[in-house]
């Protein structure tokens, strides 16, 4: 009979690029926080209401992402905003690929469609613009609801804003002192 070993909590000792990447983005909620950053979510309360995540977990994940150099914490209007760094933006192709893979598992179709702003063409499955022949950077993409979009049951400002076309990386919600 084989003995059971406790499941490790990290990838220490793994000499592997994927293990190193998972050390940064492999924890639950982390990729969803990064996705929301690409969508333009910047404030703690907006992440919390959209993701329905506990304050403690969100605080820990945002702190880890800032320490890893994937997000910048910037003061704005008496509060802090979280903005993707160049290192964080470099994760876009991986997030896009995972999103496309997840959509392929659903019969409803894509929840969101991404188009290259310069020519108005929807990206292909690899994240390239079929007209221009290049994978546009996220700041050159507009996102809009796709055929699988369903806003039912989501009663928060982020979900409401995502029902409309929006350019990636631009603030999704206005920065107001009342929020």
mmCIF file with all atom_site columns, C-alpha atoms in Angstrom:
data_model
loop_
_atom_site.group_PDB
_atom_site.id
_atom_site.type_symbol
_atom_site.label_atom_id
_atom_site.label_alt_id
_atom_site.label_comp_id
_atom_site.label_asym_id
_atom_site.label_entity_id
_atom_site.label_seq_id
_atom_site.pdbx_PDB_ins_code
_atom_site.Cartn_x
_atom_site.Cartn_y
_atom_site.Cartn_z
_atom_site.occupancy
_atom_site.B_iso_or_equiv
_atom_site.pdbx_formal_charge
_atom_site.auth_seq_id
_atom_site.auth_comp_id
_atom_site.auth_asym_id
_atom_site.auth_atom_id
_atom_site.pdbx_PDB_model_num
ATOM 1   C CA . UNK A 1 1   ? 0.000   0.000  0.000   1.00 0.00 ? 1   UNK A CA 1
ATOM 2   C CA . UNK A 1 2   ? 1.320   3.411  -0.950  1.00 0.00 ? 2   UNK A CA 1
ATOM 3   C CA . UNK A 1 3   ? 1.640   5.971  1.806   1.00 0.00 ? 3   UNK A CA 1
ATOM 4   C CA . UNK A 1 4   ? -0.233  9.227  1.457   1.00 0.00 ? 4   UNK A CA 1
ATOM 5   C CA . UNK A 1 5   ? 1.713   12.437 1.268   1.00 0.00 ? 5   UNK A CA 1
ATOM 6   C CA . UNK A 1 6   ? 0.270   15.756 2.276   1.00 0.00 ? 6   UNK A CA 1
ATOM 7   C CA . UNK A 1 7   ? -0.549  18.036 -0.611  1.00 0.00 ? 7   UNK A CA 1
ATOM 8   C CA . UNK A 1 8   ? 1.958   20.866 -0.764  1.00 0.00 ? 8   UNK A CA 1
ATOM 9   C CA . UNK A 1 9   ? 0.857   24.472 -0.691  1.00 0.00 ? 9   UNK A CA 1
ATOM 10  C CA . UNK A 1 10  ? 3.376   25.724 -3.234  1.00 0.00 ? 10  UNK A CA 1
ATOM 11  C CA . UNK A 1 11  ? 5.590   24.559 -6.076  1.00 0.00 ? 11  UNK A CA 1
ATOM 12  C CA . UNK A 1 12  ? 8.905   24.852 -4.234  1.00 0.00 ? 12  UNK A CA 1
ATOM 13  C CA . UNK A 1 13  ? 11.496  22.558 -5.747  1.00 0.00 ? 13  UNK A CA 1
ATOM 14  C CA . UNK A 1 14  ? 9.812   22.486 -9.131  1.00 0.00 ? 14  UNK A CA 1
ATOM 15  C CA . UNK A 1 15  ? 12.243  23.603 -11.806 1.00 0.00 ? 15  UNK A CA 1
ATOM 16  C CA . UNK A 1 16  ? 9.520   24.394 -14.305 1.00 0.00 ? 16  UNK A CA 1
ATOM 17  C CA . UNK A 1 17  ? 8.294   27.570 -15.997 1.00 0.00 ? 17  UNK A CA 1
ATOM 18  C CA . UNK A 1 18  ? 4.658   26.562 -15.542 1.00 0.00 ? 18  UNK A CA 1
ATOM 19  C CA . UNK A 1 19  ? 5.219   25.992 -11.813 1.00 0.00 ? 19  UNK A CA 1
ATOM 20  C CA . UNK A 1 20  ? 6.783   29.465 -11.528 1.00 0.00 ? 20  UNK A CA 1
ATOM 21  C CA . UNK A 1 21  ? 3.790   30.979 -13.323 1.00 0.00 ? 21  UNK A CA 1
ATOM 22  C CA . UNK A 1 22  ? 1.371   29.109 -11.071 1.00 0.00 ? 22  UNK A CA 1
ATOM 23  C CA . UNK A 1 23  ? 3.166   30.490 -8.020  1.00 0.00 ? 23  UNK A CA 1
ATOM 24  C CA . UNK A 1 24  ? 2.044   33.949 -9.201  1.00 0.00 ? 24  UNK A CA 1
ATOM 25  C CA . UNK A 1 25  ? -1.388  33.333 -10.711 1.00 0.00 ? 25  UNK A CA 1
ATOM 26  C CA . UNK A 1 26  ? -2.453  29.831 -9.678  1.00 0.00 ? 26  UNK A CA 1
ATOM 27  C CA . UNK A 1 27  ? -4.409  30.624 -6.523  1.00 0.00 ? 27  UNK A CA 1
ATOM 28  C CA . UNK A 1 28  ? -8.186  30.663 -6.560  1.00 0.00 ? 28  UNK A CA 1
ATOM 29  C CA . UNK A 1 29  ? -9.596  34.101 -7.490  1.00 0.00 ? 29  UNK A CA 1
ATOM 30  C CA . UNK A 1 30  ? -6.314  35.441 -8.878  1.00 0.00 ? 30  UNK A CA 1
ATOM 31  C CA . UNK A 1 31  ? -7.107  34.983 -12.582 1.00 0.00 ? 31  UNK A CA 1
ATOM 32  C CA . UNK A 1 32  ? -10.601 36.414 -12.061 1.00 0.00 ? 32  UNK A CA 1
ATOM 33  C CA . UNK A 1 33  ? -9.115  39.487 -10.397 1.00 0.00 ? 33  UNK A CA 1
ATOM 34  C CA . UNK A 1 34  ? -6.709  39.877 -13.316 1.00 0.00 ? 34  UNK A CA 1
ATOM 35  C CA . UNK A 1 35  ? -9.569  39.396 -15.798 1.00 0.00 ? 35  UNK A CA 1
ATOM 36  C CA . UNK A 1 36  ? -11.498 42.168 -14.076 1.00 0.00 ? 36  UNK A CA 1
ATOM 37  C CA . UNK A 1 37  ? -8.402  44.409 -14.260 1.00 0.00 ? 37  UNK A CA 1
ATOM 38  C CA . UNK A 1 38  ? -8.317  43.907 -18.033 1.00 0.00 ? 38  UNK A CA 1
ATOM 39  C CA . UNK A 1 39  ? -12.026 44.781 -18.121 1.00 0.00 ? 39  UNK A CA 1
ATOM 40  C CA . UNK A 1 40  ? -11.219 48.071 -16.357 1.00 0.00 ? 40  UNK A CA 1
ATOM 41  C CA . UNK A 1 41  ? -12.179 47.303 -12.758 1.00 0.00 ? 41  UNK A CA 1
ATOM 42  C CA . UNK A 1 42  ? -9.840  49.242 -10.486 1.00 0.00 ? 42  UNK A CA 1
ATOM 43  C CA . UNK A 1 43  ? -11.357 49.709 -7.028  1.00 0.00 ? 43  UNK A CA 1
ATOM 44  C CA . UNK A 1 44  ? -11.410 47.253 -4.146  1.00 0.00 ? 44  UNK A CA 1
ATOM 45  C CA . UNK A 1 45  ? -15.162 47.578 -3.587  1.00 0.00 ? 45  UNK A CA 1
ATOM 46  C CA . UNK A 1 46  ? -15.872 46.940 -7.269  1.00 0.00 ? 46  UNK A CA 1
ATOM 47  C CA . UNK A 1 47  ? -13.750 43.768 -7.293  1.00 0.00 ? 47  UNK A CA 1
ATOM 48  C CA . UNK A 1 48  ? -15.459 42.623 -4.118  1.00 0.00 ? 48  UNK A CA 1
ATOM 49  C CA . UNK A 1 49  ? -19.034 43.171 -5.319  1.00 0.00 ? 49  UNK A CA 1
ATOM 50  C CA . UNK A 1 50  ? -18.448 41.752 -8.807  1.00 0.00 ? 50  UNK A CA 1
ATOM 51  C CA . UNK A 1 51  ? -16.574 38.652 -7.657  1.00 0.00 ? 51  UNK A CA 1
ATOM 52  C CA . UNK A 1 52  ? -18.504 38.178 -4.409  1.00 0.00 ? 52  UNK A CA 1
ATOM 53  C CA . UNK A 1 53  ? -15.191 37.526 -2.674  1.00 0.00 ? 53  UNK A CA 1
ATOM 54  C CA . UNK A 1 54  ? -14.399 38.044 1.009   1.00 0.00 ? 54  UNK A CA 1
ATOM 55  C CA . UNK A 1 55  ? -12.493 41.176 2.002   1.00 0.00 ? 55  UNK A CA 1
ATOM 56  C CA . UNK A 1 56  ? -9.706  39.113 3.568   1.00 0.00 ? 56  UNK A CA 1
ATOM 57  C CA . UNK A 1 57  ? -9.121  36.957 0.486   1.00 0.00 ? 57  UNK A CA 1
ATOM 58  C CA . UNK A 1 58  ? -9.328  39.935 -1.880  1.00 0.00 ? 58  UNK A CA 1
ATOM 59  C CA . UNK A 1 59  ? -6.878  41.906 0.272   1.00 0.00 ? 59  UNK A CA 1
ATOM 60  C CA . UNK A 1 60  ? -4.437  38.980 0.260   1.00 0.00 ? 60  UNK A CA 1
ATOM 61  C CA . UNK A 1 61  ? -4.694  38.425 -3.510  1.00 0.00 ? 61  UNK A CA 1
ATOM 62  C CA . UNK A 1 62  ? -4.340  42.116 -4.402  1.00 0.00 ? 62  UNK A CA 1
ATOM 63  C CA . UNK A 1 63  ? -1.337  42.453 -2.065  1.00 0.00 ? 63  UNK A CA 1
ATOM 64  C CA . UNK A 1 64  ? 0.307   39.394 -3.634  1.00 0.00 ? 64  UNK A CA 1
ATOM 65  C CA . UNK A 1 65  ? -0.326  40.717 -7.170  1.00 0.00 ? 65  UNK A CA 1
ATOM 66  C CA . UNK A 1 66  ? 1.206   44.081 -6.260  1.00 0.00 ? 66  UNK A CA 1
ATOM 67  C CA . UNK A 1 67  ? 4.220   42.385 -4.636  1.00 0.00 ? 67  UNK A CA 1
ATOM 68  C CA . UNK A 1 68  ? 4.654   40.192 -7.746  1.00 0.00 ? 68  UNK A CA 1
ATOM 69  C CA . UNK A 1 69  ? 4.719   43.298 -9.930  1.00 0.00 ? 69  UNK A CA 1
ATOM 70  C CA . UNK A 1 70  ? 1.553   42.392 -11.842 1.00 0.00 ? 70  UNK A CA 1
ATOM 71  C CA . UNK A 1 71  ? -0.512  45.267 -10.427 1.00 0.00 ? 71  UNK A CA 1
ATOM 72  C CA . UNK A 1 72  ? 0.278   48.805 -9.329  1.00 0.00 ? 72  UNK A CA 1
ATOM 73  C CA . UNK A 1 73  ? -1.569  50.345 -6.387  1.00 0.00 ? 73  UNK A CA 1
ATOM 74  C CA . UNK A 1 74  ? -2.241  54.015 -7.123  1.00 0.00 ? 74  UNK A CA 1
ATOM 75  C CA . UNK A 1 75  ? -3.967  56.654 -5.000  1.00 0.00 ? 75  UNK A CA 1
ATOM 76  C CA . UNK A 1 76  ? -6.887  58.345 -6.706  1.00 0.00 ? 76  UNK A CA 1
ATOM 77  C CA . UNK A 1 77  ? -9.621  60.495 -5.230  1.00 0.00 ? 77  UNK A CA 1
ATOM 78  C CA . UNK A 1 78  ? -8.779  59.565 -1.647  1.00 0.00 ? 78  UNK A CA 1
ATOM 79  C CA . UNK A 1 79  ? -8.845  55.843 -2.421  1.00 0.00 ? 79  UNK A CA 1
ATOM 80  C CA . UNK A 1 80  ? -6.580  53.339 -4.070  1.00 0.00 ? 80  UNK A CA 1
ATOM 81  C CA . UNK A 1 81  ? -6.896  51.872 -7.531  1.00 0.00 ? 81  UNK A CA 1
ATOM 82  C CA . UNK A 1 82  ? -5.279  48.719 -8.860  1.00 0.00 ? 82  UNK A CA 1
ATOM 83  C CA . UNK A 1 83  ? -3.895  48.951 -12.387 1.00 0.00 ? 83  UNK A CA 1
ATOM 84  C CA . UNK A 1 84  ? -2.131  46.307 -14.450 1.00 0.00 ? 84  UNK A CA 1
ATOM 85  C CA . UNK A 1 85  ? 1.591   46.794 -14.968 1.00 0.00 ? 85  UNK A CA 1
ATOM 86  C CA . UNK A 1 86  ? 3.341   45.833 -18.208 1.00 0.00 ? 86  UNK A CA 1
ATOM 87  C CA . UNK A 1 87  ? 4.161   42.512 -16.566 1.00 0.00 ? 87  UNK A CA 1
ATOM 88  C CA . UNK A 1 88  ? 0.473   41.986 -15.788 1.00 0.00 ? 88  UNK A CA 1
ATOM 89  C CA . UNK A 1 89  ? -0.607  43.046 -19.281 1.00 0.00 ? 89  UNK A CA 1
ATOM 90  C CA . UNK A 1 90  ? 1.725   40.383 -20.684 1.00 0.00 ? 90  UNK A CA 1
ATOM 91  C CA . UNK A 1 91  ? -0.681  37.783 -19.233 1.00 0.00 ? 91  UNK A CA 1
ATOM 92  C CA . UNK A 1 92  ? -3.421  38.784 -21.710 1.00 0.00 ? 92  UNK A CA 1
ATOM 93  C CA . UNK A 1 93  ? -2.759  36.004 -24.266 1.00 0.00 ? 93  UNK A CA 1
ATOM 94  C CA . UNK A 1 94  ? -2.970  33.367 -21.519 1.00 0.00 ? 94  UNK A CA 1
ATOM 95  C CA . UNK A 1 95  ? -6.207  34.813 -20.098 1.00 0.00 ? 95  UNK A CA 1
ATOM 96  C CA . UNK A 1 96  ? -7.705  35.070 -23.574 1.00 0.00 ? 96  UNK A CA 1
ATOM 97  C CA . UNK A 1 97  ? -6.766  31.448 -24.354 1.00 0.00 ? 97  UNK A CA 1
ATOM 98  C CA . UNK A 1 98  ? -8.242  30.190 -21.069 1.00 0.00 ? 98  UNK A CA 1
ATOM 99  C CA . UNK A 1 99  ? -11.406 32.195 -21.665 1.00 0.00 ? 99  UNK A CA 1
ATOM 100 C CA . UNK A 1 100 ? -11.800 30.788 -25.165 1.00 0.00 ? 100 UNK A CA 1
ATOM 101 C CA . UNK A 1 101 ? -11.235 27.256 -23.863 1.00 0.00 ? 101 UNK A CA 1
ATOM 102 C CA . UNK A 1 102 ? -13.898 27.799 -21.182 1.00 0.00 ? 102 UNK A CA 1
ATOM 103 C CA . UNK A 1 103 ? -16.347 29.126 -23.755 1.00 0.00 ? 103 UNK A CA 1
ATOM 104 C CA . UNK A 1 104 ? -15.788 26.054 -25.930 1.00 0.00 ? 104 UNK A CA 1
ATOM 105 C CA . UNK A 1 105 ? -17.105 23.979 -23.010 1.00 0.00 ? 105 UNK A CA 1
ATOM 106 C CA . UNK A 1 106 ? -20.421 25.878 -23.073 1.00 0.00 ? 106 UNK A CA 1
ATOM 107 C CA . UNK A 1 107 ? -23.240 25.410 -25.566 1.00 0.00 ? 107 UNK A CA 1
ATOM 108 C CA . UNK A 1 108 ? -24.378 29.033 -25.099 1.00 0.00 ? 108 UNK A CA 1
ATOM 109 C CA . UNK A 1 109 ? -21.512 30.578 -27.023 1.00 0.00 ? 109 UNK A CA 1
ATOM 110 C CA . UNK A 1 110 ? -19.035 33.242 -25.916 1.00 0.00 ? 110 UNK A CA 1
ATOM 111 C CA . UNK A 1 111 ? -20.132 35.560 -23.108 1.00 0.00 ? 111 UNK A CA 1
ATOM 112 C CA . UNK A 1 112 ? -17.915 38.287 -24.501 1.00 0.00 ? 112 UNK A CA 1
ATOM 113 C CA . UNK A 1 113 ? -16.533 39.069 -27.950 1.00 0.00 ? 113 UNK A CA 1
ATOM 114 C CA . UNK A 1 114 ? -13.287 40.970 -28.461 1.00 0.00 ? 114 UNK A CA 1
ATOM 115 C CA . UNK A 1 115 ? -12.697 43.154 -31.521 1.00 0.00 ? 115 UNK A CA 1
ATOM 116 C CA . UNK A 1 116 ? -9.599  44.941 -32.798 1.00 0.00 ? 116 UNK A CA 1
ATOM 117 C CA . UNK A 1 117 ? -10.439 48.648 -32.507 1.00 0.00 ? 117 UNK A CA 1
ATOM 118 C CA . UNK A 1 118 ? -8.253  49.678 -35.475 1.00 0.00 ? 118 UNK A CA 1
ATOM 119 C CA . UNK A 1 119 ? -10.263 47.689 -38.012 1.00 0.00 ? 119 UNK A CA 1
ATOM 120 C CA . UNK A 1 120 ? -13.383 46.624 -36.085 1.00 0.00 ? 120 UNK A CA 1
ATOM 121 C CA . UNK A 1 121 ? -12.753 42.916 -36.711 1.00 0.00 ? 121 UNK A CA 1
ATOM 122 C CA . UNK A 1 122 ? -13.464 40.245 -34.088 1.00 0.00 ? 122 UNK A CA 1
ATOM 123 C CA . UNK A 1 123 ? -10.436 38.275 -32.905 1.00 0.00 ? 123 UNK A CA 1
ATOM 124 C CA . UNK A 1 124 ? -10.058 34.676 -33.951 1.00 0.00 ? 124 UNK A CA 1
ATOM 125 C CA . UNK A 1 125 ? -9.673  31.784 -31.533 1.00 0.00 ? 125 UNK A CA 1
ATOM 126 C CA . UNK A 1 126 ? -5.950  32.413 -31.125 1.00 0.00 ? 126 UNK A CA 1
ATOM 127 C CA . UNK A 1 127 ? -6.367  36.099 -30.242 1.00 0.00 ? 127 UNK A CA 1
ATOM 128 C CA . UNK A 1 128 ? -5.261  37.384 -33.649 1.00 0.00 ? 128 UNK A CA 1
ATOM 129 C CA . UNK A 1 129 ? -7.033  39.891 -35.832 1.00 0.00 ? 129 UNK A CA 1
ATOM 130 C CA . UNK A 1 130 ? -7.852  38.018 -39.065 1.00 0.00 ? 130 UNK A CA 1
ATOM 131 C CA . UNK A 1 131 ? -7.623  41.240 -41.116 1.00 0.00 ? 131 UNK A CA 1
ATOM 132 C CA . UNK A 1 132 ? -4.378  42.629 -39.687 1.00 0.00 ? 132 UNK A CA 1
ATOM 133 C CA . UNK A 1 133 ? -2.784  39.244 -39.007 1.00 0.00 ? 133 UNK A CA 1
ATOM 134 C CA . UNK A 1 134 ? -1.481  40.233 -35.567 1.00 0.00 ? 134 UNK A CA 1
ATOM 135 C CA . UNK A 1 135 ? -2.540  39.664 -31.968 1.00 0.00 ? 135 UNK A CA 1
ATOM 136 C CA . UNK A 1 136 ? -3.502  43.201 -30.883 1.00 0.00 ? 136 UNK A CA 1
ATOM 137 C CA . UNK A 1 137 ? -2.470  44.315 -27.396 1.00 0.00 ? 137 UNK A CA 1
ATOM 138 C CA . UNK A 1 138 ? -5.359  44.467 -24.911 1.00 0.00 ? 138 UNK A CA 1
ATOM 139 C CA . UNK A 1 139 ? -5.484  48.281 -25.003 1.00 0.00 ? 139 UNK A CA 1
ATOM 140 C CA . UNK A 1 140 ? -6.394  48.008 -28.700 1.00 0.00 ? 140 UNK A CA 1
ATOM 141 C CA . UNK A 1 141 ? -9.390  45.757 -28.036 1.00 0.00 ? 141 UNK A CA 1
ATOM 142 C CA . UNK A 1 142 ? -13.041 46.480 -27.471 1.00 0.00 ? 142 UNK A CA 1
ATOM 143 C CA . UNK A 1 143 ? -15.144 43.950 -25.594 1.00 0.00 ? 143 UNK A CA 1
ATOM 144 C CA . UNK A 1 144 ? -18.884 43.552 -26.086 1.00 0.00 ? 144 UNK A CA 1
ATOM 145 C CA . UNK A 1 145 ? -21.485 41.063 -24.882 1.00 0.00 ? 145 UNK A CA 1
ATOM 146 C CA . UNK A 1 146 ? -21.607 37.906 -26.982 1.00 0.00 ? 146 UNK A CA 1
ATOM 147 C CA . UNK A 1 147 ? -24.409 35.414 -27.626 1.00 0.00 ? 147 UNK A CA 1
ATOM 148 C CA . UNK A 1 148 ? -23.723 33.625 -24.327 1.00 0.00 ? 148 UNK A CA 1
ATOM 149 C CA . UNK A 1 149 ? -23.966 36.809 -22.250 1.00 0.00 ? 149 UNK A CA 1
ATOM 150 C CA . UNK A 1 150 ? -26.517 36.623 -19.455 1.00 0.00 ? 150 UNK A CA 1
ATOM 151 C CA . UNK A 1 151 ? -26.821 39.480 -16.987 1.00 0.00 ? 151 UNK A CA 1
ATOM 152 C CA . UNK A 1 152 ? -29.514 37.725 -14.945 1.00 0.00 ? 152 UNK A CA 1
ATOM 153 C CA . UNK A 1 153 ? -28.864 37.518 -11.224 1.00 0.00 ? 153 UNK A CA 1
ATOM 154 C CA . UNK A 1 154 ? -25.901 39.897 -11.235 1.00 0.00 ? 154 UNK A CA 1
ATOM 155 C CA . UNK A 1 155 ? -26.882 43.046 -9.387  1.00 0.00 ? 155 UNK A CA 1
ATOM 156 C CA . UNK A 1 156 ? -23.689 45.094 -9.102  1.00 0.00 ? 156 UNK A CA 1
ATOM 157 C CA . UNK A 1 157 ? -22.255 48.084 -10.978 1.00 0.00 ? 157 UNK A CA 1
ATOM 158 C CA . UNK A 1 158 ? -19.520 46.063 -12.719 1.00 0.00 ? 158 UNK A CA 1
ATOM 159 C CA . UNK A 1 159 ? -21.953 43.517 -14.165 1.00 0.00 ? 159 UNK A CA 1
ATOM 160 C CA . UNK A 1 160 ? -24.253 46.321 -15.310 1.00 0.00 ? 160 UNK A CA 1
ATOM 161 C CA . UNK A 1 161 ? -21.369 48.114 -17.057 1.00 0.00 ? 161 UNK A CA 1
ATOM 162 C CA . UNK A 1 162 ? -20.211 44.891 -18.750 1.00 0.00 ? 162 UNK A CA 1
ATOM 163 C CA . UNK A 1 163 ? -23.550 44.739 -20.595 1.00 0.00 ? 163 UNK A CA 1
ATOM 164 C CA . UNK A 1 164 ? -22.192 47.450 -22.930 1.00 0.00 ? 164 UNK A CA 1
ATOM 165 C CA . UNK A 1 165 ? -19.187 47.624 -25.285 1.00 0.00 ? 165 UNK A CA 1
ATOM 166 C CA . UNK A 1 166 ? -16.040 48.753 -23.518 1.00 0.00 ? 166 UNK A CA 1
ATOM 167 C CA . UNK A 1 167 ? -12.382 49.157 -24.415 1.00 0.00 ? 167 UNK A CA 1
ATOM 168 C CA . UNK A 1 168 ? -10.035 46.966 -22.369 1.00 0.00 ? 168 UNK A CA 1
ATOM 169 C CA . UNK A 1 169 ? -7.802  48.557 -19.733 1.00 0.00 ? 169 UNK A CA 1
ATOM 170 C CA . UNK A 1 170 ? -9.910  51.744 -19.617 1.00 0.00 ? 170 UNK A CA 1
ATOM 171 C CA . UNK A 1 171 ? -11.696 52.367 -16.311 1.00 0.00 ? 171 UNK A CA 1
ATOM 172 C CA . UNK A 1 172 ? -15.008 50.542 -16.428 1.00 0.00 ? 172 UNK A CA 1
ATOM 173 C CA . UNK A 1 173 ? -16.653 52.653 -13.764 1.00 0.00 ? 173 UNK A CA 1
ATOM 174 C CA . UNK A 1 174 ? -16.215 56.316 -12.957 1.00 0.00 ? 174 UNK A CA 1
ATOM 175 C CA . UNK A 1 175 ? -14.057 57.089 -9.936  1.00 0.00 ? 175 UNK A CA 1
ATOM 176 C CA . UNK A 1 176 ? -16.464 58.773 -7.566  1.00 0.00 ? 176 UNK A CA 1
ATOM 177 C CA . UNK A 1 177 ? -15.862 59.706 -3.960  1.00 0.00 ? 177 UNK A CA 1
ATOM 178 C CA . UNK A 1 178 ? -19.321 58.398 -3.002  1.00 0.00 ? 178 UNK A CA 1
ATOM 179 C CA . UNK A 1 179 ? -18.474 54.796 -3.814  1.00 0.00 ? 179 UNK A CA 1
#
